[in-house]
Coordinates of C-alpha atoms and ligand atoms in Angstrom, one line a residue:
X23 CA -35.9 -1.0 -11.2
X24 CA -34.5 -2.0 -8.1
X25 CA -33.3 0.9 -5.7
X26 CA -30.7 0.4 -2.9
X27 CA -30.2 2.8 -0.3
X28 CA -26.7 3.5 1.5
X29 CA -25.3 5.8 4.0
X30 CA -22.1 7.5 4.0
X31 CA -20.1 8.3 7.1
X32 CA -17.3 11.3 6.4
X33 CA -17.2 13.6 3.5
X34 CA -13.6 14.5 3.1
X35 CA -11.4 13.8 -0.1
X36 CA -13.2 10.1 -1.0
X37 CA -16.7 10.7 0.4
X38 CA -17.2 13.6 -1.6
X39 CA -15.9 11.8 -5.0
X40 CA -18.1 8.9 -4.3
X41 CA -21.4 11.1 -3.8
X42 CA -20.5 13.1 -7.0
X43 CA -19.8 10.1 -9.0
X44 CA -23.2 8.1 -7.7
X45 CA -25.1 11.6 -8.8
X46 CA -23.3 12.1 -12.1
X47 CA -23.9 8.4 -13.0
X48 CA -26.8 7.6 -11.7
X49 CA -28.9 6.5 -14.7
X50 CA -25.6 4.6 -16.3
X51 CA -25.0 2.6 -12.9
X52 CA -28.7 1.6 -13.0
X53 CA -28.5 0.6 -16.8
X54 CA -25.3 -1.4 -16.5
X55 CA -26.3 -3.1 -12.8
X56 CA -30.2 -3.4 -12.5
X57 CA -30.3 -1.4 -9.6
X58 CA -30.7 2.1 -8.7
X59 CA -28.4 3.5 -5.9
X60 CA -30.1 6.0 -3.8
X61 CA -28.5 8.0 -1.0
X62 CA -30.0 8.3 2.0
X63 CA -27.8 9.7 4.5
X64 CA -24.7 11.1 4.6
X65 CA -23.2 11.6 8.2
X66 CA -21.0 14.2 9.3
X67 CA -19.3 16.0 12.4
X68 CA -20.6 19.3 11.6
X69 CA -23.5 19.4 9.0
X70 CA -23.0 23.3 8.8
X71 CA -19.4 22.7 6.9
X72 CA -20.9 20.7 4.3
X73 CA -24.9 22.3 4.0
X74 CA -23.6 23.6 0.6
X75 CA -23.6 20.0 -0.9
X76 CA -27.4 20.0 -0.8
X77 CA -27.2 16.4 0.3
X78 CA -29.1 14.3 3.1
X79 CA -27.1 15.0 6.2
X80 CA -26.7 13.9 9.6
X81 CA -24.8 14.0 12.4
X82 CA -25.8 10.5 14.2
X83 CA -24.5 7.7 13.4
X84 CA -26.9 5.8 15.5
X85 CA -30.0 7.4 13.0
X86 CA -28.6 5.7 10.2
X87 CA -28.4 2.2 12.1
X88 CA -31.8 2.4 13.0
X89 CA -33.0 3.3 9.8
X90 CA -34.5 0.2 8.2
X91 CA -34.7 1.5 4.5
X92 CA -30.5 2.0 4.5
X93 CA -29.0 -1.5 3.6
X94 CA -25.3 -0.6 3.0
X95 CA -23.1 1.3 4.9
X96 CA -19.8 3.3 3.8
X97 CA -17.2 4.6 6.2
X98 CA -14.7 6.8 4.6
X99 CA -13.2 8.6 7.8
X100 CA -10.0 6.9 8.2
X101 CA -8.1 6.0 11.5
X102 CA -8.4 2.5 13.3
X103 CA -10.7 2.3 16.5
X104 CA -13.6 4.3 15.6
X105 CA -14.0 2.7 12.5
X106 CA -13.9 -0.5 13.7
X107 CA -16.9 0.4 16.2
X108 CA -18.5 1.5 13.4
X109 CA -17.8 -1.9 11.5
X110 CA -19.2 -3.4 14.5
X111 CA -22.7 -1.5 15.0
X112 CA -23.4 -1.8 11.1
X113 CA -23.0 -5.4 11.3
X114 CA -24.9 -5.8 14.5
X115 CA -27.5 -4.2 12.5
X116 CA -27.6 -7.1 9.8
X117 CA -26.2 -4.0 7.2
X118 CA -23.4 -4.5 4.3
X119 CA -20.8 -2.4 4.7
X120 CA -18.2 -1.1 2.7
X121 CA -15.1 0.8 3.5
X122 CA -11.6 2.1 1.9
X123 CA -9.5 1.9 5.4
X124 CA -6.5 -0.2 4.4
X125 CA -5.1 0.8 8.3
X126 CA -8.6 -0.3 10.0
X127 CA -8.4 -3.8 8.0
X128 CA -4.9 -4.7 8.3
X129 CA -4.8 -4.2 12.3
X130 CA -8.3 -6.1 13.1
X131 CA -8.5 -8.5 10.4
X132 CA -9.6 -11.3 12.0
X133 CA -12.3 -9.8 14.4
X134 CA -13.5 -8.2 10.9
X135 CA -13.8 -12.1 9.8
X136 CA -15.7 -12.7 12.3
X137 CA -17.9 -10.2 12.4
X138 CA -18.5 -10.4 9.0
X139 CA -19.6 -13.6 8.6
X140 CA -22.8 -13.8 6.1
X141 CA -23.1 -10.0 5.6
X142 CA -21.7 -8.2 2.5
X143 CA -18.3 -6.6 3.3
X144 CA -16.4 -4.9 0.5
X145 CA -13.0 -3.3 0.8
X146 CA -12.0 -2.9 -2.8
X147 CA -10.5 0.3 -2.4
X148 CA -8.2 0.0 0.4
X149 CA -5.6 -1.8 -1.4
X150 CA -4.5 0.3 -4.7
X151 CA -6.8 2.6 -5.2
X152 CA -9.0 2.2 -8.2
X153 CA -7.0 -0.8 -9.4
X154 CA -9.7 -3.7 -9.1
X155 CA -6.8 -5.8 -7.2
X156 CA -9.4 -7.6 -4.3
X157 CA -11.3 -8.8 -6.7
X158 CA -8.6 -10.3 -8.8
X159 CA -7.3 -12.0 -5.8
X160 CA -10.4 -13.0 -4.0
X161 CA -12.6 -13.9 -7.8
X162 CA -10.6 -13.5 -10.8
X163 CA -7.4 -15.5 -9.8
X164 CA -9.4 -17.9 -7.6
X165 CA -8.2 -21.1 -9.8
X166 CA -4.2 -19.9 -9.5
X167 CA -2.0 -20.3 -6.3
X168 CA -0.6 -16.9 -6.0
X169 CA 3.6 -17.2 -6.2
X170 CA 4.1 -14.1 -5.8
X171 CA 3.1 -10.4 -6.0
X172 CA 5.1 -6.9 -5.6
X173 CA 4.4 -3.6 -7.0
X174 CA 3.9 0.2 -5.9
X175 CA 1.3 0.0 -3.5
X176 CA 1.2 3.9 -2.5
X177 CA 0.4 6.9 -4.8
X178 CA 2.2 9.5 -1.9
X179 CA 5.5 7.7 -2.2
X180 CA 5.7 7.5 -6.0
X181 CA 4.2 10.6 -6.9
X182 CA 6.9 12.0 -4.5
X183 CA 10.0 10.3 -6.3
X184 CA 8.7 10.9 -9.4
X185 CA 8.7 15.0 -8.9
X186 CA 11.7 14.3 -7.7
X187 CA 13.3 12.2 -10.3
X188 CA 11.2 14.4 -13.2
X189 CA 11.5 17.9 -11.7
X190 CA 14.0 17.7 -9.1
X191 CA 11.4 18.7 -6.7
X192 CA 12.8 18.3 -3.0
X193 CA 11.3 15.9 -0.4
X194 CA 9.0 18.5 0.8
X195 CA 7.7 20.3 -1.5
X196 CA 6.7 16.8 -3.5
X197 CA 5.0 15.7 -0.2
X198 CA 3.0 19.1 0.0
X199 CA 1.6 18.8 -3.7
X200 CA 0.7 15.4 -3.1
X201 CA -1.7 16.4 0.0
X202 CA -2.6 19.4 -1.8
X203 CA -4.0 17.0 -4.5
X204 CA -5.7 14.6 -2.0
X205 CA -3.3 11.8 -2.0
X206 CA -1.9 11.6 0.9
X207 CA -3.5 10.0 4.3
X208 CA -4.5 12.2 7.1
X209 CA -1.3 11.6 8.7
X210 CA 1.3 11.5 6.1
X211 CA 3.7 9.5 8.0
X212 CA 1.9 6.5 7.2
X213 CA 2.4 7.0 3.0
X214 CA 6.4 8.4 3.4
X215 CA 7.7 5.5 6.1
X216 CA 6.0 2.4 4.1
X217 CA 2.8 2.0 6.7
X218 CA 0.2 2.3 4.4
X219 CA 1.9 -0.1 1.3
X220 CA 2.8 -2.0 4.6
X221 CA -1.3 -2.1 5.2
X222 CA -2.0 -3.0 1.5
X223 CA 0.7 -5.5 1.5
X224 CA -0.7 -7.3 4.7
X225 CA -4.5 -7.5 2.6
X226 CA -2.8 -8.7 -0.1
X227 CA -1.1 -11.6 1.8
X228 CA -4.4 -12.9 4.0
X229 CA -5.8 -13.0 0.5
X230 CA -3.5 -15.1 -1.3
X231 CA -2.1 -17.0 1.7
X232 CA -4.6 -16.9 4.4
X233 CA -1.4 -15.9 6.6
X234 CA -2.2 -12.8 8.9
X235 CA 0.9 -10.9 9.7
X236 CA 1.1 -8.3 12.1
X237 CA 2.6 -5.3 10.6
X238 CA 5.5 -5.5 13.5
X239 CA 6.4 -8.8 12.2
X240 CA 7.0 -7.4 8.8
X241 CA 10.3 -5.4 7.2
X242 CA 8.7 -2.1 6.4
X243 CA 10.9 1.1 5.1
X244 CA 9.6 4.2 3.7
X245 CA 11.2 6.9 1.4
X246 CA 12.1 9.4 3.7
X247 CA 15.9 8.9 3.6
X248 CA 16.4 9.2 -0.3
X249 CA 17.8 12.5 -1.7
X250 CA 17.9 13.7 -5.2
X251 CA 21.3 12.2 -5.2
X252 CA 20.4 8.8 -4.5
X253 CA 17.8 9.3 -7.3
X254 CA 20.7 10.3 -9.6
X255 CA 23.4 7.7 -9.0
X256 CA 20.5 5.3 -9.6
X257 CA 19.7 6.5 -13.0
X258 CA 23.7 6.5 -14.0
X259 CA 23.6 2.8 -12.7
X260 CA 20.3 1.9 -14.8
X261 CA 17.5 2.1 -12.4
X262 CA 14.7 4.1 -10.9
X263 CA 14.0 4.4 -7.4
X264 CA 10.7 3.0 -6.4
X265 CA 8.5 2.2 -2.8
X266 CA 7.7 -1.6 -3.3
X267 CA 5.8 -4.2 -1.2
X268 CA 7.0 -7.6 -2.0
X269 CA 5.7 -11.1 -1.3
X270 CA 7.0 -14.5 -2.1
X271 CA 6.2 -17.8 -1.3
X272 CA 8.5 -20.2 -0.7
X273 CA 7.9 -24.0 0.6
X274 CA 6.1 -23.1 3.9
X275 CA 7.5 -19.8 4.5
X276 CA 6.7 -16.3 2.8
X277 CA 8.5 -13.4 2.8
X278 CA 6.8 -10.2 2.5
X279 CA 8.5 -6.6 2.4
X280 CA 8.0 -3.0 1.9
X281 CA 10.6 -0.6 1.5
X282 CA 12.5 1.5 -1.4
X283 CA 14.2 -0.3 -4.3
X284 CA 16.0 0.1 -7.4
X285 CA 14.3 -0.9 -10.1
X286 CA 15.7 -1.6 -13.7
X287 CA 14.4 0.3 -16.3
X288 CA 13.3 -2.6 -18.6
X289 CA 11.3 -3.8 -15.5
X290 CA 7.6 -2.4 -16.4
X291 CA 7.2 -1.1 -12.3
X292 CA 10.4 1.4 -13.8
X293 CA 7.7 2.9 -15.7
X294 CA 4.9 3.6 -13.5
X295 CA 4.9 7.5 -12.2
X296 CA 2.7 9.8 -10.4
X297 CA 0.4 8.6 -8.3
X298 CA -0.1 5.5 -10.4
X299 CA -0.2 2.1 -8.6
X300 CA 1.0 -1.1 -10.3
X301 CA 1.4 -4.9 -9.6
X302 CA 2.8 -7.7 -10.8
X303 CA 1.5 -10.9 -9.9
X304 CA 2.2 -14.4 -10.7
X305 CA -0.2 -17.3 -11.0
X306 CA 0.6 -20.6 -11.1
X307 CA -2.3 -21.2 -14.1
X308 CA -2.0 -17.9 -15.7
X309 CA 1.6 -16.8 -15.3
X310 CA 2.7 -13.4 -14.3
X311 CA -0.2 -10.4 -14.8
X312 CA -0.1 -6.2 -14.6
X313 CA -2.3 -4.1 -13.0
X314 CA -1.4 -0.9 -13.4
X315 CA -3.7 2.3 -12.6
X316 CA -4.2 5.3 -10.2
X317 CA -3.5 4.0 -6.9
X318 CA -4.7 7.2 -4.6
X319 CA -7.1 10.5 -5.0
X320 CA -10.8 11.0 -4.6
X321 CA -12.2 9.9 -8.0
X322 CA -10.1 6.8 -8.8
X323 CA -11.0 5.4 -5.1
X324 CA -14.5 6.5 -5.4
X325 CA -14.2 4.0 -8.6
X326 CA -13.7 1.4 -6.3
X327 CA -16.0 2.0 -3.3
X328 CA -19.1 2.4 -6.1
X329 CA -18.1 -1.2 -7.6
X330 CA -18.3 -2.6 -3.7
X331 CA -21.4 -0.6 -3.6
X332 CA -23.2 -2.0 -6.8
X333 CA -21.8 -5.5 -6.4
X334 CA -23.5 -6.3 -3.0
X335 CA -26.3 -4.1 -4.3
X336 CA -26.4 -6.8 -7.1
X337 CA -25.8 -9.4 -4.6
X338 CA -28.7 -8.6 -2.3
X339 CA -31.4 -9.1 -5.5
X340 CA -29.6 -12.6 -5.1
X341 CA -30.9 -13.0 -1.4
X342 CA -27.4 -14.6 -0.1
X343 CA -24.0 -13.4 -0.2
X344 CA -21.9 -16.6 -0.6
X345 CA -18.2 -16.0 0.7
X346 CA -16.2 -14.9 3.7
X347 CA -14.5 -11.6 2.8
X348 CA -11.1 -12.8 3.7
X349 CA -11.4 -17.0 2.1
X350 CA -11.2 -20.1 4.7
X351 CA -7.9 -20.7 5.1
X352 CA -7.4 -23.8 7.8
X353 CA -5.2 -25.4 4.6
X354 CA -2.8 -23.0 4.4
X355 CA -2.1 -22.3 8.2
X356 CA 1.6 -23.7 8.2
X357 CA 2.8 -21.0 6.4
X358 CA 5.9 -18.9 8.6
X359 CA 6.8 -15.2 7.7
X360 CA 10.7 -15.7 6.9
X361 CA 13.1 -13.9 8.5
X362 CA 14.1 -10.6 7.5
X363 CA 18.0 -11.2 7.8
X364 CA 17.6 -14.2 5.6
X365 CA 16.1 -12.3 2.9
X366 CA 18.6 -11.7 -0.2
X367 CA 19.5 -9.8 -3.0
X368 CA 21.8 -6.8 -4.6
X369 CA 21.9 -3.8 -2.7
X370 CA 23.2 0.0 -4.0
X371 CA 25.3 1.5 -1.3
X372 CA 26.3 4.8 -0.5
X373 CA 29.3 5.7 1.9
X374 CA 30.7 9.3 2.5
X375 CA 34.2 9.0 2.9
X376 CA 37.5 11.3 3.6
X377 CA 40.0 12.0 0.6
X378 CA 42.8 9.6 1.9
X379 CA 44.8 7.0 0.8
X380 CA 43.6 3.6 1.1
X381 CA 40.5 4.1 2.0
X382 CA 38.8 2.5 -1.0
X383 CA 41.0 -0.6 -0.4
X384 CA 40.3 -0.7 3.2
X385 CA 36.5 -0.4 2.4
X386 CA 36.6 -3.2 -0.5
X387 CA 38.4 -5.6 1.5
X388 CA 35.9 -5.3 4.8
X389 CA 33.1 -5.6 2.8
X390 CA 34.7 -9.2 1.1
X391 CA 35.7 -9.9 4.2
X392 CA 32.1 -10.3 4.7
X393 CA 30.8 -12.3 2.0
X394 CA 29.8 -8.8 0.4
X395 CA 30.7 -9.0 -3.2
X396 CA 30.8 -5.8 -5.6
X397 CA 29.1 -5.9 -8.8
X398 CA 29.7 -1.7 -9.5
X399 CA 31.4 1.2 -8.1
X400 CA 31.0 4.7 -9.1
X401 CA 32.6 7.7 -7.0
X402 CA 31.9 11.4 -6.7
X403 CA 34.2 13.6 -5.1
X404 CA 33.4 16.2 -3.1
X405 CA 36.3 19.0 -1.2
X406 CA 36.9 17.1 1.5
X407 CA 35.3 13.7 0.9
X408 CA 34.1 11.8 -2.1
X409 CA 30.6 9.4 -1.8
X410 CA 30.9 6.0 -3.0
X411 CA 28.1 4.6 -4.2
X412 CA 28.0 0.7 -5.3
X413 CA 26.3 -2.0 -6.3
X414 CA 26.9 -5.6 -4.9
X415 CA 26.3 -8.9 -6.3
X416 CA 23.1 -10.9 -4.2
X417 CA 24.1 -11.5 -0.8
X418 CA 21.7 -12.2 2.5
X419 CA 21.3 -8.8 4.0
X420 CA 22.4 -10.1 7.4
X421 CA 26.1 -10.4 5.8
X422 CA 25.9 -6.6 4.6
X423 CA 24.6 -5.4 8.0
X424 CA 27.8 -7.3 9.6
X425 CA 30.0 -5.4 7.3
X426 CA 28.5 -1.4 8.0
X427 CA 29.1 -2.2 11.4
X428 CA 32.6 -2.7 11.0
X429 CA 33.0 -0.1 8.6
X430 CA 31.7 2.8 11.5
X431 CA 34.5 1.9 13.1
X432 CA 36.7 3.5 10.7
X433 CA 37.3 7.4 10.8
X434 CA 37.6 7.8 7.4
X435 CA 33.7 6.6 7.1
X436 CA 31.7 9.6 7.7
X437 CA 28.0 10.0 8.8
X438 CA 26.5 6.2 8.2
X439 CA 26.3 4.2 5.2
X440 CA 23.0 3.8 3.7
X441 CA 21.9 0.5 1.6
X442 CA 18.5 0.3 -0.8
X443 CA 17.7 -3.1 -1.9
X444 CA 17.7 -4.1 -5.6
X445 CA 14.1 -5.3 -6.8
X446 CA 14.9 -8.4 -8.7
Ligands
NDP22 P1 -10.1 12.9 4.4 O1 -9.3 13.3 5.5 O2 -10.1 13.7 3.1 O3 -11.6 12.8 4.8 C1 -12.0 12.2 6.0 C2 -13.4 12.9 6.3 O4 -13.9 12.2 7.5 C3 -13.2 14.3 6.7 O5 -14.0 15.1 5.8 C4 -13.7 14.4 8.2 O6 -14.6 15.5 8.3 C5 -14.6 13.1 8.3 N1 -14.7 12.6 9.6 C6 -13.8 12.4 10.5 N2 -14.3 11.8 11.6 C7 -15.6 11.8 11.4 C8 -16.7 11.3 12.2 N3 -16.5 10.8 13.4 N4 -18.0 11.3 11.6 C9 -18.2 11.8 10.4 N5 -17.2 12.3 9.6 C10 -15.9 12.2 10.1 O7 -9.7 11.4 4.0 P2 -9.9 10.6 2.6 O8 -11.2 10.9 2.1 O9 -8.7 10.8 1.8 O10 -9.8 9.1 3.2 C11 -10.8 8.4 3.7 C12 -10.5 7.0 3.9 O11 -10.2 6.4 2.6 C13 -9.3 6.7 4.7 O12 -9.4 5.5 5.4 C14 -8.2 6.5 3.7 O13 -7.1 5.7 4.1 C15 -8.9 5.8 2.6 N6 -8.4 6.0 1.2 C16 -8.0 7.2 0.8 C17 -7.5 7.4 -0.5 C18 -7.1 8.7 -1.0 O14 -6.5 8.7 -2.1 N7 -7.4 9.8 -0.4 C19 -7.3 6.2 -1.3 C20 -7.7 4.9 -0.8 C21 -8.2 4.9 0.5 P3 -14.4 16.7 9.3 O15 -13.0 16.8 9.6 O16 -14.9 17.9 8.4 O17 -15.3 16.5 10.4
HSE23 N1 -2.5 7.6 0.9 C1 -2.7 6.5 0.0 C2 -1.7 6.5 -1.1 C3 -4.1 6.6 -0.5 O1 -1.0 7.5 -1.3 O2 -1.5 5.5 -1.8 C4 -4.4 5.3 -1.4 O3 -4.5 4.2 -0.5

């Protein structure tokens, strides 16, 4: 039997799933794959906090480099700048390596293509968890030109409005569970305002379109601003509330999106709770496709770093590893982002407004003075003010964005109004 030996650097939520999945399966990797995964080192800050793991540990980096029996290594610490030094050491030292960090990949992308070049590099798990989604893009759906793709990209966000659409959790207390279970990222910021599906998103689209975005160039909105309420009104209306990234090509340009949406309950994402993942994705060979699975804690992204792991461990009995991580893209280098105020669709809105009379005229006709059309209107008074929540027909965001700014101007308008996009 063929053994392979890796290195791991960190041991926190991910680390620890992947060492305790390569132990528990040891002898059924080896049957299915051919080869035998040993490991050899596992580095750590502090090898006192983690001597109870009876594992190989370290505290240098720079031992594992040097080490000429490790072939692959496997950075699971999260952030952006140190990982990317370590990136650049273990390829220096002609080693695969294999990583889960969605934030590290998105921001230096293209030095990672470089540096890359001829070595094994696996990132399966940095976009949706355990959902094998880079290798359908980069193998599976190789003979397709991807139309489009959009889906729940973050187990934090949708485990979040699920407790709070099921259990009528608050905000907070969601968020807290879902760090307490492992789901969240170091800095939660990232899942709740739409960074990391922002990250995932950005993989996705170098991918499929060979287009690298900078995240600033991108429309990203997180969940943070949706209350039970919102979550309610949706449901009377027909829809869940869901954090979606959305791409879509379209002649030369692509738009690509993250931020909250309604969703229709007869659309299959309407389904998808917890901290599942799902995406939908549409070929121009094989039509539209589901993946659907968790998207976020230790064991289900352990999945995927062990499947990078094995594959290049597989690879390696094959001498060569044959393709650059990211494609070769010169074809497709015309394609534009579009611009955000040109993107369209329905929208739910919700004003607070004073009990007066007129104001519901006055509201309807500045927002067809604008183009803004209204598809549905529900209202719920309160003592002193009633919200309004409705639904328009499609119109180009820009044109909506033209009519809240005249509507602050009113004094019967109170606090501002809030819009979520409808997924369509
Ligand atoms: P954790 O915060 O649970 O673990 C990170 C670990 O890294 C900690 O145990 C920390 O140990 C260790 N660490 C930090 N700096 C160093 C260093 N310089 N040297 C050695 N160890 C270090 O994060 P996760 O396991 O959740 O995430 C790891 C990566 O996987 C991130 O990039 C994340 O985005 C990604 N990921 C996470 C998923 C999840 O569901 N959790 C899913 C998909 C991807 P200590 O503080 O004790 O020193
Ligand atoms: N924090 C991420 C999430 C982990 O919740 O989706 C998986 O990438």
């Amino acid at each position: 039997m063929h053994k392979y030996k890796i290195a791991i650097i960190g041991l926190g939520t991910v680390g620890l799933s992947v060492v305790q999945i390569l132990n528990k399966h040891k002898n059924l990797i080896a049957q299915r794959s051919g080869v035998e995964i040993e490991i050899g080192k596992v580095v750590v800050r502090n090898k006192k906090k983690y001597e109870c793991h009876n594992l190989p540990l370290s505290e240098s980096l720079q031992e594992v480099l040097e080490d000429k029996s490790i072939s692959l290594v496997v950075e699971l610490i999260g952030g952006v700048d140190y990982p990317f030094e370590i990136a650049k050491k273990v390829f220096a030292h002609k080693k695969a390596f294999v990583t889960a960090n969605k934030a590290m990949i998105a921001s230096k992308m293209q030095e990672l293509c470089k540096l890359s070049k001829g070595l094994p590099f696996g990132f399966e798990a940095s976009v949706c968890g355990g959902i094998p989604i880079i290798e359908a893009f980069r193998d599976s759906l190789v003979g397709n030109e991807i139309l489009d793709f959009s889906g729940i990209m973050n187990g934090t966000s949708n485990f979040i409005l699920t407790q709070m659409e099921e259990k009528n959790q608050s905000f907070s207390m969601a968020l807290s569970q879902a760090q307490e279970l492992g789901y969240a990222e170091a800095d939660p910021t990232l899942d709740i305002q739409g960074g990391d599906a922002g990250h995932k998103l950005l993989i996705l689209a170098k991918l499929a379109y060979g287009i690298e975005a900078k995240e600033e160039d991108v429309l990203i909105e997180g969940i943070e601003e949706i209350e039970l309420d919102d979550i309610a009104m949706a449901k009377r209306l027909g829809y869940k509330i869901k954090l979606l990234g959305i791409a879509r090509k379209e002649d030369e340009f692509v738009e690509l999106r993250v931020h909250p949406a309604l969703v229709p309950y007869d659309c299959m994402l309407s389904s998808v709770g917890g901290a599942k993942n799902a995406l939908s994705v549409r070929g121009d060979g094989v039509g539209e496709m589901f993946y659907c699975g968790l998207g976020a804690g230790g064991d289900a992204t352990a999945s995927a770093v062990i499947s990078d792991i094995v594959n290049i461990a597989r690879l390696r009995e094959c001498a060569s590893y044959p393709f650059p991580a990211f494609g070769s893209f010169d074809f497709y280098k015309h394609f534009k982002l579009k611009d955000r105020g040109e993107i369209a669709c329905q929208f739910y809105i919700k004003i607070e407004v004073l009990h007066q009379s007129g104001v519901m005229a006055k509201l309807t006709s500045t927002l067809a003075e604008n183009g803004v059309s209204i598809s549905q209107l529900l209202q719920e008074d309160k003592t002193q003010s009633a919200i309004i929540v409705i639904l328009t027909h499609r119109c180009e965001e820009r044109k909506l964005n033209e009519a809240f700014c005249k509507l602050l101007s009113f004094d019967f308008v109170l606090g501002n109004p809030r819009k979520i996009r409808v997924y369509e």
